[in-house]
Coordinates of C-alpha atoms in Angstrom, one line a residue:
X1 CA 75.2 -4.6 9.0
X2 CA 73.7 -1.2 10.2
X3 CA 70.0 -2.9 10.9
X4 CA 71.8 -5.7 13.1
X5 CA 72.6 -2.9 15.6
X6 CA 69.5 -1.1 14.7
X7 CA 67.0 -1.8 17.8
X8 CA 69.8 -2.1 20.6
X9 CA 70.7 1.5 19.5
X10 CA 67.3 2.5 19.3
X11 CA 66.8 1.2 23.3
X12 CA 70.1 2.9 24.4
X13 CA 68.9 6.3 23.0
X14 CA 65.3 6.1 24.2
X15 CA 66.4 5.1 27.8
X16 CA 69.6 7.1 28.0
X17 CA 69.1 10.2 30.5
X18 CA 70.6 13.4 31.4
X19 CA 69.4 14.6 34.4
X20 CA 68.8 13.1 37.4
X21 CA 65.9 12.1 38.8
X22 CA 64.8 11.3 43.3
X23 CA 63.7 7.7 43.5
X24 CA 60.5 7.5 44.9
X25 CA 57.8 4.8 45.5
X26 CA 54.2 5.8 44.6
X27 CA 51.3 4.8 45.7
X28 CA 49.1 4.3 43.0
X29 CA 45.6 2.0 42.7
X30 CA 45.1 -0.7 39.9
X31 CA 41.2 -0.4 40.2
X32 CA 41.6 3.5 39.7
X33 CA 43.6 2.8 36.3
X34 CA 40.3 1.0 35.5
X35 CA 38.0 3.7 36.1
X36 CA 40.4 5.7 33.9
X37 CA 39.8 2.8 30.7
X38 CA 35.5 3.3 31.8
X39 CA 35.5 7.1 31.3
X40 CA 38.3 6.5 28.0
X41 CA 35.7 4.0 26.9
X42 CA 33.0 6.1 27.8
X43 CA 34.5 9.3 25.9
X44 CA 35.0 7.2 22.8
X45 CA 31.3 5.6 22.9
X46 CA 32.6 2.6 22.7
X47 CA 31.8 -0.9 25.1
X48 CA 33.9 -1.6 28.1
X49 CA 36.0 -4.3 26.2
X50 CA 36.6 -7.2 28.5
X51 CA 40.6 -7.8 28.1
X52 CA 41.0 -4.2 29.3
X53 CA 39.7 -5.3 32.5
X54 CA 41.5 -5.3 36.1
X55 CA 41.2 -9.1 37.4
X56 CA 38.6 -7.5 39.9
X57 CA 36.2 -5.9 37.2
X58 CA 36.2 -9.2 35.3
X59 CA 34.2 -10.9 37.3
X60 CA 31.5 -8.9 35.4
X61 CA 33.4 -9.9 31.9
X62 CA 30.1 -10.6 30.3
X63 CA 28.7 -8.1 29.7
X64 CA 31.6 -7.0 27.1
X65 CA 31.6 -9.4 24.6
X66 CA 29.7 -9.5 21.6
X67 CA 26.9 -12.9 22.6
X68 CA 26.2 -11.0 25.4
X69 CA 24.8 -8.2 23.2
X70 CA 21.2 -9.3 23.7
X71 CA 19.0 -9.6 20.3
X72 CA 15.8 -8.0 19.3
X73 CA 14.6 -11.5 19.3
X74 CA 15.8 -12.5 22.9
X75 CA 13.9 -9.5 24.1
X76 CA 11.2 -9.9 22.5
X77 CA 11.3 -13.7 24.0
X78 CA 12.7 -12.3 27.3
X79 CA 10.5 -9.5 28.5
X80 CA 11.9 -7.5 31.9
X81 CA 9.8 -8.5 34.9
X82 CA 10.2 -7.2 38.3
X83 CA 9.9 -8.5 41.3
X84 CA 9.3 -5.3 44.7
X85 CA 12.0 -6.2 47.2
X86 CA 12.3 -3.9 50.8
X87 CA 15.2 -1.6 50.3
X88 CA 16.4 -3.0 54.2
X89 CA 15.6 -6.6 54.6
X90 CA 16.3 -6.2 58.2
X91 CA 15.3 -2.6 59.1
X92 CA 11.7 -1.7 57.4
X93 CA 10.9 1.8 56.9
X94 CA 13.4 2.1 54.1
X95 CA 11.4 1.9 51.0
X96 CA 11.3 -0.6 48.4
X97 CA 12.7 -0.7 44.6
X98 CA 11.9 -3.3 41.8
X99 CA 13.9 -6.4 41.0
X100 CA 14.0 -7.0 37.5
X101 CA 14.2 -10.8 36.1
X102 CA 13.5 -13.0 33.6
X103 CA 11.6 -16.3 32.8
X104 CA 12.6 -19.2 29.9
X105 CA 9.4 -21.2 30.0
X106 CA 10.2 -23.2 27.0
X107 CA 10.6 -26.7 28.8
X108 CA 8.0 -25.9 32.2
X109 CA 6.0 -28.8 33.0
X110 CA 3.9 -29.1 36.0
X111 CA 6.3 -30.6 39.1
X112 CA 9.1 -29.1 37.1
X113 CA 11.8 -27.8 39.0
X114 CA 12.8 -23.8 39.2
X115 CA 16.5 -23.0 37.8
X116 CA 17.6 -19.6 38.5
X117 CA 20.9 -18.1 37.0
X118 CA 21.9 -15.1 39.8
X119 CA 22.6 -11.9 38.3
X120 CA 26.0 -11.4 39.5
X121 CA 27.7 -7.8 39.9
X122 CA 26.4 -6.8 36.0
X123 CA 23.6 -6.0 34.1
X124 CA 21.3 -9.4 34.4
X125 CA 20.6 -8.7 30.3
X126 CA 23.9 -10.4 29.6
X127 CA 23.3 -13.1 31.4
X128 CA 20.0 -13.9 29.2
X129 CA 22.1 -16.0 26.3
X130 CA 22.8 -18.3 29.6
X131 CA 18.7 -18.7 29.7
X132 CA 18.7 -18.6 26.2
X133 CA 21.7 -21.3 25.3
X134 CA 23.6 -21.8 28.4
X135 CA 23.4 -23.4 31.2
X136 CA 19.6 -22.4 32.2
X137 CA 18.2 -23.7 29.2
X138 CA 20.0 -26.6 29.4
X139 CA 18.7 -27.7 32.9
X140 CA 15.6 -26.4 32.2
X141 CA 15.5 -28.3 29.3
X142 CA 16.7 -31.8 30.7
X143 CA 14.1 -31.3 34.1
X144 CA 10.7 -29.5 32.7
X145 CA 12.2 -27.0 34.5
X146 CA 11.5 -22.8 34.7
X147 CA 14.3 -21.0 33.4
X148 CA 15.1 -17.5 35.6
X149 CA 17.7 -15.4 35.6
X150 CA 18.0 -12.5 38.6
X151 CA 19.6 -9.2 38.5
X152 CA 21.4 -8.2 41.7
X153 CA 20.7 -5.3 43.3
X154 CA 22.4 -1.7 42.8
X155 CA 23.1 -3.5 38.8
X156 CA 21.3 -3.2 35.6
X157 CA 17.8 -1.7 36.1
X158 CA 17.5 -3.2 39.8
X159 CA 18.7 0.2 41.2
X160 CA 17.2 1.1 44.8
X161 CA 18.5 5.0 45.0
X162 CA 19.4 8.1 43.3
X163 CA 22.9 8.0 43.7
X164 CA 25.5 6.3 44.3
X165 CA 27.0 8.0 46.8
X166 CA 28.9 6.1 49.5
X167 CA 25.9 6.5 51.8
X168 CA 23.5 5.3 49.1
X169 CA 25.3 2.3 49.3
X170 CA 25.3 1.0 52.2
X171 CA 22.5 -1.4 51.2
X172 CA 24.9 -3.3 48.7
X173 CA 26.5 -6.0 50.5
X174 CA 26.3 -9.8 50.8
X175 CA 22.9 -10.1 53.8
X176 CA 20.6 -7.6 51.7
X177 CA 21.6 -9.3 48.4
X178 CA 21.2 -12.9 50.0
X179 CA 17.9 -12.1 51.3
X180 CA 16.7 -10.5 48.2
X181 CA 17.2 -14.0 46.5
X182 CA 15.7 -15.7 49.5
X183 CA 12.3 -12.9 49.4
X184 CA 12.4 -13.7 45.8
X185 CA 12.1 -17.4 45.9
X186 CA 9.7 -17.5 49.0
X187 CA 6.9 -15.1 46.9
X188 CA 7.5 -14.9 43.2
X189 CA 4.2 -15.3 41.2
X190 CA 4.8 -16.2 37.6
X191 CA 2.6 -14.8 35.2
X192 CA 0.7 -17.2 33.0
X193 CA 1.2 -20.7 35.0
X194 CA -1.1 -21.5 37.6
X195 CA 1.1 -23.4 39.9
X196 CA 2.4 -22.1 43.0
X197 CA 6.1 -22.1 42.3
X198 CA 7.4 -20.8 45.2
X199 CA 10.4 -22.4 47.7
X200 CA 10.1 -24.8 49.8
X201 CA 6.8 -26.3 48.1
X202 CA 9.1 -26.5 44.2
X203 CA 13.0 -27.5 44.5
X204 CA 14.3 -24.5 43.5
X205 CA 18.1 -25.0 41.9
X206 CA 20.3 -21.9 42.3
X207 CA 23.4 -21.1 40.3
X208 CA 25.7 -18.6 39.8
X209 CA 29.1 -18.2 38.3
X210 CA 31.9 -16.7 39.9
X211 CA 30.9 -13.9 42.4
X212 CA 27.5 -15.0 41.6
X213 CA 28.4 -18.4 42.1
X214 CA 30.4 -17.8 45.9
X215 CA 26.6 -16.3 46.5
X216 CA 25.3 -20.0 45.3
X217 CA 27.3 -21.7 47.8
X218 CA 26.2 -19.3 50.2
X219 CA 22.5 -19.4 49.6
X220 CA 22.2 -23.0 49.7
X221 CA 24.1 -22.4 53.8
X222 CA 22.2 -19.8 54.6
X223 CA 18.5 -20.5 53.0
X224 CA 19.1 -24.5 52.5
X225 CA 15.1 -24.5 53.4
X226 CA 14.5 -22.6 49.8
X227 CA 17.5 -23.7 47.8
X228 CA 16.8 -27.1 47.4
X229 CA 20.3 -27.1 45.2
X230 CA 22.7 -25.0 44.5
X231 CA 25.4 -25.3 41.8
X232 CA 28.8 -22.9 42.4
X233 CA 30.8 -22.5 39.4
X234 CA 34.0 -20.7 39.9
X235 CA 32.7 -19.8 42.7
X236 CA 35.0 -17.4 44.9
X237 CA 34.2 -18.6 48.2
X238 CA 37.2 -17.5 49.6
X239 CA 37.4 -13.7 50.3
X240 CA 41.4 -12.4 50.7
X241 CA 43.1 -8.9 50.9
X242 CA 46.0 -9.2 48.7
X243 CA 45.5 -11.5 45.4
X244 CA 48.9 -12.5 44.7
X245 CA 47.6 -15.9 43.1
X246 CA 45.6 -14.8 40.4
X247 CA 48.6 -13.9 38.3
X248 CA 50.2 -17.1 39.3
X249 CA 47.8 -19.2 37.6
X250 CA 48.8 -16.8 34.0
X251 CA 52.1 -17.2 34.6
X252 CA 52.0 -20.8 35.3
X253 CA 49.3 -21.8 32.8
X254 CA 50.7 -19.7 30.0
X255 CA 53.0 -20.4 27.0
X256 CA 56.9 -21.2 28.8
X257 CA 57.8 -18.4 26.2
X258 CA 55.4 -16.0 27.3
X259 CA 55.4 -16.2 30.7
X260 CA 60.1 -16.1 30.8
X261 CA 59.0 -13.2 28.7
X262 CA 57.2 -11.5 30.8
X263 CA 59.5 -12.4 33.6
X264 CA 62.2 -10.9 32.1
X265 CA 60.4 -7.7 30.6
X266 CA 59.0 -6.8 34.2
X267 CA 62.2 -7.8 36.1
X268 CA 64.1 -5.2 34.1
X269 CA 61.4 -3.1 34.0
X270 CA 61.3 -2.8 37.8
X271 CA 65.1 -2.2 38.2
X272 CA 64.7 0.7 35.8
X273 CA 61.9 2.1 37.2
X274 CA 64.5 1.9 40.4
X275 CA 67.2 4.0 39.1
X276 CA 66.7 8.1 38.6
X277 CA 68.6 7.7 36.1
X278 CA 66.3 5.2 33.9
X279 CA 62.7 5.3 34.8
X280 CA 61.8 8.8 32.9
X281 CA 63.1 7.6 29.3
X282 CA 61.7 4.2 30.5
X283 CA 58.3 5.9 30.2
X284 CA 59.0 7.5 27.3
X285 CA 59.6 4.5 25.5
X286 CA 56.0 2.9 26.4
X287 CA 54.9 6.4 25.6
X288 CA 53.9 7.2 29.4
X289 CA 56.9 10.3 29.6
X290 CA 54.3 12.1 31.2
X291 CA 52.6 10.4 33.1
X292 CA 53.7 11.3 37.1
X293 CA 54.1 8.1 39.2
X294 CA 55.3 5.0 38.6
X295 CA 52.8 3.0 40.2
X296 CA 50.2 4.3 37.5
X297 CA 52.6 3.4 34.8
X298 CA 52.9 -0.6 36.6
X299 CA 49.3 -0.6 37.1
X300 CA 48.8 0.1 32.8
X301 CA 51.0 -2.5 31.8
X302 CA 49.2 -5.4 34.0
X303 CA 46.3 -4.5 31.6
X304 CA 47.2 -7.2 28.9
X305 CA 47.1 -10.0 31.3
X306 CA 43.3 -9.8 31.6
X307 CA 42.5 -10.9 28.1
X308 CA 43.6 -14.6 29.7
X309 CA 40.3 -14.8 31.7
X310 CA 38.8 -14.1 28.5
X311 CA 39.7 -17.5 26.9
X312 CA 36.6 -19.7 26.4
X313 CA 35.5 -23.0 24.4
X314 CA 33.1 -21.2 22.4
X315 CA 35.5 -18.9 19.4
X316 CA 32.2 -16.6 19.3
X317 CA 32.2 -15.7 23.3
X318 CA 36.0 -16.2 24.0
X319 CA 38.7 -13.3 22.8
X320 CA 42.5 -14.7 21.8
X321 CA 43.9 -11.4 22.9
X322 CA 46.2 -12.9 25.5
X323 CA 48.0 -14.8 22.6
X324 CA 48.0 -12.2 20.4
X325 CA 49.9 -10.2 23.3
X326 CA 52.3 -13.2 24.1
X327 CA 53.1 -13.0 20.0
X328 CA 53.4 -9.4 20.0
X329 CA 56.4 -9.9 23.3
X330 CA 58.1 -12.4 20.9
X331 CA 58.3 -10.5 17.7
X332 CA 61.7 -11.4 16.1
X333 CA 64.0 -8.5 16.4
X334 CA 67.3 -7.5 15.0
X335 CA 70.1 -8.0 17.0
X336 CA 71.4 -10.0 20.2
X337 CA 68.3 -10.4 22.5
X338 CA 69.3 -8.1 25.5
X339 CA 71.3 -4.8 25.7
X340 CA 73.0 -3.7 28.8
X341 CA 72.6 0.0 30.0
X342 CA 75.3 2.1 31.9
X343 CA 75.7 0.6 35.2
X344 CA 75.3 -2.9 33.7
X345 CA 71.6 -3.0 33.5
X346 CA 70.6 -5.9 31.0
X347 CA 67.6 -4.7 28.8
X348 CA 65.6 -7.6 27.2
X349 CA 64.1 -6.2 23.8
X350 CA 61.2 -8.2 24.8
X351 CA 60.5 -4.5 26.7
X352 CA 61.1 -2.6 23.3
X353 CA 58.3 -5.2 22.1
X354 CA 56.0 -4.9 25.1
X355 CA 56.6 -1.2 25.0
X356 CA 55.0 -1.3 21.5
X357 CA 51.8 -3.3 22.2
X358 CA 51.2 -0.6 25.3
X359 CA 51.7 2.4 22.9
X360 CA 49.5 1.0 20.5
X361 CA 46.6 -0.7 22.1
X362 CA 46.6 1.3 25.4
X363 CA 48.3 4.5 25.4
X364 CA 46.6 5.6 21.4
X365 CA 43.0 5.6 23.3
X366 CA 44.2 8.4 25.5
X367 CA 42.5 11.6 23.0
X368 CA 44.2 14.2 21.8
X369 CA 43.0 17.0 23.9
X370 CA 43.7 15.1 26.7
X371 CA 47.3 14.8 28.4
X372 CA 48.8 11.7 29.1
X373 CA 48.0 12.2 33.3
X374 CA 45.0 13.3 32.7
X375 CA 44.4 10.0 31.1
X376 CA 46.4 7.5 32.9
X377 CA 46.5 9.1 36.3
X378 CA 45.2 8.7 39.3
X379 CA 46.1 11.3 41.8
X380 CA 43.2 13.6 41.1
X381 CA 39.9 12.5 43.3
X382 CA 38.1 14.6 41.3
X383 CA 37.9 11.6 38.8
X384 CA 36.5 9.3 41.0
X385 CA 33.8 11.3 43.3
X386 CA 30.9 11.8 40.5
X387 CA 28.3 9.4 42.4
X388 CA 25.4 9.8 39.4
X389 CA 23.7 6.8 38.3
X390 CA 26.0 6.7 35.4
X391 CA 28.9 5.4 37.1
X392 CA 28.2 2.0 36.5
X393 CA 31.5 1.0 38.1
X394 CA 30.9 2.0 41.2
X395 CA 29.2 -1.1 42.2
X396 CA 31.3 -4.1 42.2
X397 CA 34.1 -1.6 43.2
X398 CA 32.2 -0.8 46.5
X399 CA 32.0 -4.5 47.1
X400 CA 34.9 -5.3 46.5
X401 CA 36.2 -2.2 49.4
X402 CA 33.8 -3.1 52.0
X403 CA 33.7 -7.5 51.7
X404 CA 35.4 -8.9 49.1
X405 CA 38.9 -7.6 48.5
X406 CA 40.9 -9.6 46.1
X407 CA 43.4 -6.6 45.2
X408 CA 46.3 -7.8 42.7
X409 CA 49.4 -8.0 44.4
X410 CA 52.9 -8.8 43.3
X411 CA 54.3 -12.0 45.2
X412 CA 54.7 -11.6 48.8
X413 CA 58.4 -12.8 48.6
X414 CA 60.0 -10.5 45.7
X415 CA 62.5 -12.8 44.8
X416 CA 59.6 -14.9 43.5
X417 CA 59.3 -15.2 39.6
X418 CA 56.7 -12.2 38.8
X419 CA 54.8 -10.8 35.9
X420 CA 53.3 -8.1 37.5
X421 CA 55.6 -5.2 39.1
X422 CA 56.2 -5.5 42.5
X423 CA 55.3 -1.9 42.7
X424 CA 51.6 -3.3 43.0
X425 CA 51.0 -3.7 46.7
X426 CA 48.0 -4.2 48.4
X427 CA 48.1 -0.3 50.0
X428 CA 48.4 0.4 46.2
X429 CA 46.0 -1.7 44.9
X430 CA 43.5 -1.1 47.2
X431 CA 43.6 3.0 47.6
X432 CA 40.6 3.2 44.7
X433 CA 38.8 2.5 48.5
X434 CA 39.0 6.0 50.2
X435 CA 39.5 8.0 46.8
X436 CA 36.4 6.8 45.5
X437 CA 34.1 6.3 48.9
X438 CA 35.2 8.9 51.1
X439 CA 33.0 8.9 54.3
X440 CA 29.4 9.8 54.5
X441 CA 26.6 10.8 57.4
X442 CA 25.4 7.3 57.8
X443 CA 28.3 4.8 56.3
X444 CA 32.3 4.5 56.1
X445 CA 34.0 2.1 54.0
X446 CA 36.1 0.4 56.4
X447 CA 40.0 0.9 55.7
X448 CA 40.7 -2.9 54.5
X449 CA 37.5 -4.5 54.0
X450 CA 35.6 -7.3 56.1
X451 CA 36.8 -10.2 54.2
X452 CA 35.5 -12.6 57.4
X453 CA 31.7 -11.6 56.4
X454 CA 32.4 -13.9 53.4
X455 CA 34.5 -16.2 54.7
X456 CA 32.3 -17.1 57.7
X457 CA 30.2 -18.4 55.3
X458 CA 32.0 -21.6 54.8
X459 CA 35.4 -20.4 52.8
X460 CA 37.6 -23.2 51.2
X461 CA 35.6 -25.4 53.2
X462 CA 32.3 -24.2 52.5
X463 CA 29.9 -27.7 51.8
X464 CA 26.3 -29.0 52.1
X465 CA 24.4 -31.3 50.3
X466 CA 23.2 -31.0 47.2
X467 CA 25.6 -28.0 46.7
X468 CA 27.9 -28.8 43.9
X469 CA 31.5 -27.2 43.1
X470 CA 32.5 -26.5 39.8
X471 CA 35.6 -25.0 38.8
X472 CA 38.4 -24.7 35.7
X473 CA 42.0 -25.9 36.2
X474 CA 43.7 -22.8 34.9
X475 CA 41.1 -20.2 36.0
X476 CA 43.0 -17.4 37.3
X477 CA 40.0 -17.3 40.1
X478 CA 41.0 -20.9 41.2
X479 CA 42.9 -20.0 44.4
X480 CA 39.8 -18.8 45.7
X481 CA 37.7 -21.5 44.7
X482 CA 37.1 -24.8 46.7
X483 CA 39.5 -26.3 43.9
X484 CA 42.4 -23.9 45.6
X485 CA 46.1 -25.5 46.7
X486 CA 45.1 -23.7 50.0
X487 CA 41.8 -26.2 50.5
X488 CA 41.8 -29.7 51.6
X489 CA 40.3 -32.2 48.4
X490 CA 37.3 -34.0 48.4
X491 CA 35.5 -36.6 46.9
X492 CA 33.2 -36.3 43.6
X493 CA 30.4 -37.8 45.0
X494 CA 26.3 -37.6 43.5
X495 CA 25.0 -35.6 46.8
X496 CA 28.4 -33.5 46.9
X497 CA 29.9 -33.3 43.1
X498 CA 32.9 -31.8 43.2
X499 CA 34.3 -31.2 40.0
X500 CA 37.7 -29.4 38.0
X501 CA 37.3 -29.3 33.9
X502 CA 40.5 -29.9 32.5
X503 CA 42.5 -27.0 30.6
X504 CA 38.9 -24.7 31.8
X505 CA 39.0 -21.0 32.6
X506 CA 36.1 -18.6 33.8
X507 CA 32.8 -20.9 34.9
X508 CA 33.4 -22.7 31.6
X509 CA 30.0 -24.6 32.1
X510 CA 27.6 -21.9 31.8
X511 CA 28.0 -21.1 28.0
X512 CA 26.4 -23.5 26.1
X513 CA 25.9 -24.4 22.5
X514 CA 21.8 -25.0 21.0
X515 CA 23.1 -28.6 20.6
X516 CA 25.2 -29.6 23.5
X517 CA 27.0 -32.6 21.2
X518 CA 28.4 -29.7 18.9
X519 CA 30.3 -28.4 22.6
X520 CA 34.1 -29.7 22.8
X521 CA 34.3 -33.4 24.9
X522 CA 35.3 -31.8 28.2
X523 CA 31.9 -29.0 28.1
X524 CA 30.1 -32.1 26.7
X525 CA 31.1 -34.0 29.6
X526 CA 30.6 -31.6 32.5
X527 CA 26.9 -30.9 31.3
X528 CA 26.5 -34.1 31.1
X529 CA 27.3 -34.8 34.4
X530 CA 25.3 -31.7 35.9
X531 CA 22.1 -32.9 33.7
X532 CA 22.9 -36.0 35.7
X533 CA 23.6 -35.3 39.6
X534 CA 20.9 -32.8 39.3
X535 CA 18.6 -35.3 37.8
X536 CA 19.0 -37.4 41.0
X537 CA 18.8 -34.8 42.9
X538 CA 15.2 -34.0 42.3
X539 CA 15.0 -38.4 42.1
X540 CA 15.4 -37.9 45.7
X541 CA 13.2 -35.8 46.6
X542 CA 10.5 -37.1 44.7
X543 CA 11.2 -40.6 46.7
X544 CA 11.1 -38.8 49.8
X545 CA 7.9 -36.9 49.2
X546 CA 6.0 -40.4 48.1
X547 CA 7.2 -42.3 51.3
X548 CA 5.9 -39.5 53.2

């Protein structure tokens, strides 16, 4: 009889309070409580794991999971090459830095086609196992094609300045990058074959996946004279301010069980937080008595959700941490399955559960010699101002401040089902911006940034022949994608393929097996289909060049 009341009992005590607390609303930053996981990570010694992740950082997933650990082998197979680029594309006088690629030539025959893999906001190392088994080599493979992959600018080795202060910067954004690619294609010489390779005289293929494939799209608009075709998978096309959707997809695509757990867990989570006289012993309970403002402590407990852009096909690249987190909400407990506080507050002891996983897999990485704010907060600048070339996060965080956005919101209307606080706003969510990039001589991040230099480019709409749109039906990038409920549908046609893989998450069709008829149906199918359209692509051309 005693253990049936057990865990209630154990809730009342931990949340019970005696001293009153002012209610206040903080204004913490989501991307911030990442850059606290990087240096944790980095004080550890220990790989930026990909689940730990805000949605924004995991566009550059990759390079965190253990395929994308390149081999002895691969780079021995692989060897850097580099490409000199102008520092300013459109202002000369700047300097110039070194590209770095890298060539698969395993399949080139003369009149083959180019296919290059863009870098995207990572190292372009971890893309190699897409040159190597993915979706490179298997174009490549299919056309007599060149395999490339191309590291963007400011990532990996392709590094243009000293620092990366936010005046150093002002050379990463969408034009220089786009040009970069363009320069590239226009005047590569590839070592050991003869041929001149270059665009427009070779049909040069480009794709990218997610950021890297909204750059794709965007190359085959801007540069359709050198991109020949362009294949966007996942590709984020649409640029937004507050990303309210992305969680919608989890929540809607999840387990029923999981997701009215999490519904429930951050519904009476938020009320807590709410009342003086609950939020303190609230923290307590996920361990986080210390930490200062609430916005912090909402911002660590959206970590979990991340390990759900993690799923993949392939058991050796995907991570099941998202179900292991939904088991971990449902663990059986003694007792009825809510307990109600003073002042009638209903706990679910799906919070006691969730309290649990964040103590254990979050909160136990924050070292002993550090305090619990000093770990988890974000009020101290001081963090977030060292500009050396060490601060790999730096990157993709100034894109995302000065063009691209996509800050996770709660729902716009709070009486929407949530399972994120509603304490994430876009102010909150976006004040990594300012903290991070305050102003220098020559550049200012703007205050929001310019979401309308991507969406110029085309947005939901964005289309050209020979450009095909690939996406996955519960990618949590989706709403942003062509394949959003915000864009008008289209036809699947040869010149145009538009195409959704069933039950697919993250730019499911650039991982690739050694033999594609070991992949599931569905990855099976859509390579099938891209060996195909591509295939007539270059059919085309070739007709056109004889009748000429």
């Amino acid at each position: 009889m005693t253990r049936v009341w057990l865990m209630p009992l154990v809730l009342l005590l931990l949340l019970q309070v005696v001293i009153f607390v002012e209610a206040s609303i903080s204004q913490g930053s989501i991307l911030a409580q990442d850059v606290n996981f990087w240096r944790l990570r980095e004080h550890h010694g220990v790989r930026f794991e990909v689940e730990e992740q805000h949605p924004l950082l995991r566009i550059q997933r990759d390079s965190a999971q253990s395929p994308f650990e390149v081999s002895r082998s691969r780079s021995k197979e692989f060897p850097d090459k580099w490409f000199e680029q102008p520092l300013d594309h459109f202002s000369k006088g700047e300097g110039t830095f070194q590209q770095r690629y890298w060539v698969n030539g395993r399949h080139y025959k003369t009149g083959g086609p180019v296919i290059v893999l863009d870098g995207g906001e990572t190292s372009g190392k971890n893309r190699i196992p897409f040159l190597d088994t993915g979706i490179v080599e298997i174009l490549a493979k299919a056309t007599n094609g060149l395999g490339i992959v191309l590291e963007h600018r400011y990532y990996g080795k392709s590094i243009p300045v000293y620092n990366f202060s936010t005046d150093s910067m002002r050379w990463l954004n969408n034009a220089q990058s786009a040009a970069d690619s363009a320069n590239f294609m226009a005047n590569v010489k590839f070592e050991g074959i003869d041929s001149d390779l270059t665009a427009p005289g070779t049909p040069w293929i480009y794709y990218g996946g997610s950021y890297a494939g909204a750059r794709a799209a965007h190359m085959r608009v801007l540069y359709p004279e050198l991109v020949f075709g362009a294949i966007a998978s996942s590709g984020v096309t649409h640029a937004t301010l507050a990303n309210w959707e992305y969680m919608e997809i989890i929540r809607n695509a999840a387990d029923p069980t999981c997701s009215k757990n999490l519904e429930s867990a951050i519904a009476a989570i938020d009320d807590m937080l709410a009342m003086p006289l609950l939020r303190n012993r609230l923290k307590a309970l996920f361990g986080l008595a210390d930490l200062e403002h609430d916005d912090d402590f909402a911002a660590l407990l959206e970590r979990p959700l991340g390990a759900w852009q993690a799923k993949n096909w392939d058991p050796a690249v995907g991570s099941t941490r998202f179900d292991e987190f939904c088991d971990a909400l449902a663990k059986p407990l003694i007792g009825s399955a809510t307990s109600t506080l003073p002042g009638g507050v209903k706990v679910p002891l799906t919070v006691y559960n969730y309290a649990q996983y964040i103590r254990e897999n979050y909160v136990s990485k924050c070292p002993e010699e550090l305090t619990v704010e000093e770990c988890f907060g974000t009020y101290d600048a001081s963090k977030f101002r060292d500009t050396s070339l060490s601060q790999h996060w730096r990157g993709w965080i100034f894109q995302v401040c000065t063009e691209w956005g996509y800050f996770t919101s709660a729902p716009p209307d709070q009486s929407h089902p949530r399972i994120v606080s509603r304490l994430l706003t876009l102010e909150i969510s976006s004040r990594i911006c300012p903290l991070a990039f305050p102003p220098g001589t020559h550049f200012s991040v703007p205050s929001l940034p310019n979401i309308t230099a991507v969406n110029a480019l085309g947005d939901f709409d964005i289309a050209a022949d020979r450009l095909a749109i690939i996406d996955g039906e519960v990618d949590p990038w989706r709403p942003a994608t062509p394949h959003s409920d915000y864009a008008s549908d289209r036809k699947d046609t040869i010149l145009r393929p538009f195409k959704l893989i069933p039950n697919g998450v993250h730019h499911y069709d650039e991982y690739g097996l050694r033999k594609l008829r070991d992949e599931p149906l569905e990855i099976q199918k859509i390579h099938e289909e891209m060996i195909y359209f591509v295939k007539e692509w270059l059919k085309d051309r070739d007709s056109s060049n004889m009748t000429r």
